[in-house]
Coordinates of C-alpha atoms and ligand atoms in Angstrom, one line a residue:
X1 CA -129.6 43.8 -52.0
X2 CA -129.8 45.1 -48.8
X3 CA -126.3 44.5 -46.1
X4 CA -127.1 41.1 -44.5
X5 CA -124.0 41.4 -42.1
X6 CA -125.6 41.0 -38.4
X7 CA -123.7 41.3 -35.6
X8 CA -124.5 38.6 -33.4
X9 CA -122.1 39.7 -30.5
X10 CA -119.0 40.6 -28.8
X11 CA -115.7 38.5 -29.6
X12 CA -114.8 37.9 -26.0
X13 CA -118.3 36.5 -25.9
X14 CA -117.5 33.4 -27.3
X15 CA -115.1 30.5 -26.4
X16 CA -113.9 27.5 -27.6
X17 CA -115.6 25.1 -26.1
X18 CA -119.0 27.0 -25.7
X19 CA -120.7 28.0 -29.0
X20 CA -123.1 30.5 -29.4
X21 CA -126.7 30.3 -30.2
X22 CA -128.5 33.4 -31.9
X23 CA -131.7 33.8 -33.7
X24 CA -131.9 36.3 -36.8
X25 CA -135.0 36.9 -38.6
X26 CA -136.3 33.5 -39.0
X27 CA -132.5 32.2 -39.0
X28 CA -131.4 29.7 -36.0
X29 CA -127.5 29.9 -36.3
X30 CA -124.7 28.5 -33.9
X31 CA -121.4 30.3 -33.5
X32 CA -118.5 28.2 -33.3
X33 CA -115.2 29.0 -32.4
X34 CA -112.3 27.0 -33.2
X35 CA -108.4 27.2 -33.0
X36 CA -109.1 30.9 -33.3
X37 CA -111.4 30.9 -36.4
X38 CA -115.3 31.9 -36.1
X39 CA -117.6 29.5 -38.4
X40 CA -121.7 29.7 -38.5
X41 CA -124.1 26.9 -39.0
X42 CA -127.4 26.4 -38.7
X43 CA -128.5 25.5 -35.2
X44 CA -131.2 23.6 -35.5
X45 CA -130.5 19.6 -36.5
X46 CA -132.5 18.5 -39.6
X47 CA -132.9 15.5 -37.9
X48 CA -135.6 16.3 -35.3
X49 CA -135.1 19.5 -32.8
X50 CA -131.9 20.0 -31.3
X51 CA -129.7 23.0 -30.7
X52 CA -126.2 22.0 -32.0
X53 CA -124.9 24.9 -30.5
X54 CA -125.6 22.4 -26.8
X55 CA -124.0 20.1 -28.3
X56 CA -120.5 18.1 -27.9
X57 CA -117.8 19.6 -30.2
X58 CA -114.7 17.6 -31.0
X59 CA -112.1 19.4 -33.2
X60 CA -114.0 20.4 -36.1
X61 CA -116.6 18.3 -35.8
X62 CA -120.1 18.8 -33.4
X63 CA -122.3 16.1 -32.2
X64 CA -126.2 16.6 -31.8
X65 CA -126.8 16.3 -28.2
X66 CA -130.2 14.3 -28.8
X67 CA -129.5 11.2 -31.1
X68 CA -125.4 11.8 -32.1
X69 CA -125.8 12.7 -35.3
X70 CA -122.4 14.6 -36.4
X71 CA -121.7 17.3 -38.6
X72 CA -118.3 19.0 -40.1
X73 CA -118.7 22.9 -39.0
X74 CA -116.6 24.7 -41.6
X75 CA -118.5 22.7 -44.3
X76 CA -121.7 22.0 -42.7
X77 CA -121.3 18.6 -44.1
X78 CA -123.2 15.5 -42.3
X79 CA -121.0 13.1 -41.6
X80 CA -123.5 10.8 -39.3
X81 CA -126.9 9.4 -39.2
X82 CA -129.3 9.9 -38.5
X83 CA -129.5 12.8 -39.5
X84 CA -129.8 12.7 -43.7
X85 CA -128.4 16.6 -44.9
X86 CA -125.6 18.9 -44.5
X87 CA -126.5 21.8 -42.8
X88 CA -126.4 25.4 -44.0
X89 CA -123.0 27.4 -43.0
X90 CA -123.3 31.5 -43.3
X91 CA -120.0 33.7 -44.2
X92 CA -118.7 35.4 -40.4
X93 CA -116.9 38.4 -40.4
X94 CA -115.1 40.6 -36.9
X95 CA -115.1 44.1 -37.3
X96 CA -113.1 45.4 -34.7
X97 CA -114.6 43.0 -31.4
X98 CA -117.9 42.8 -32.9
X99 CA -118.8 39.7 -34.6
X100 CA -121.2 39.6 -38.2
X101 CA -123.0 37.0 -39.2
X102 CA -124.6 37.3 -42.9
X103 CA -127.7 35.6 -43.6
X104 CA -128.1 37.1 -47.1
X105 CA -129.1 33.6 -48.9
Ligands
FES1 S1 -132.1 15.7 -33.3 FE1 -130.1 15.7 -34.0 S2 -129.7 13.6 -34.4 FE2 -131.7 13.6 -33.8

């Protein structure tokens, strides 16, 4: 199979408390950046449409900024109603300043 790894941008482009939003392919993914550790989820809340990149992100956890659902970002794992699944997490890698998101699966 073809290389998945995207780069979705620079390092110094992303901060703590602002996460990222990218689009690749048909693929919706927030960056996250936490206590120096990159993580990627999808963006998009299963519950209705919501960027949980704009969301409100409390240690490892993010809330949806439309109806508070919460999610775990390293896992992906709901962990609030009302939204009702986890939501998909992709493998990051940096490559010198560059960061690579890969959306293989
Ligand atoms: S859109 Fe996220 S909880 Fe409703």
């Amino acid at each position: 199979m073809a290389d998945q790894w995207q780069r979705v941008g620079a390092l110094d482009e992303i901060d703590e408390d602002e996460p990222m939003s990218v689009r690749i392919g048909d693929h919706t993914i927030g960056v996250f950046r936490i206590d120096g550790s990159l993580y990627a989820i999808e963006d998009i809340c299963p519950h209705a449409f919501a960027l949980l990149s704009q969301g409100f992100v409390d240690g490892e956890e993010v809330e949806c900024p439309l109806h508070e659902a919460v999610f775990h970002i390293p896992t992906g794992r709901c962990l609030k109603a009302p939204a009702d699944r986890d939501v998909k997490t992709y493998p990051v890698k940096v490559e010198g300043d560059e960061i690579l998101v890969n959306v293989s699966d």
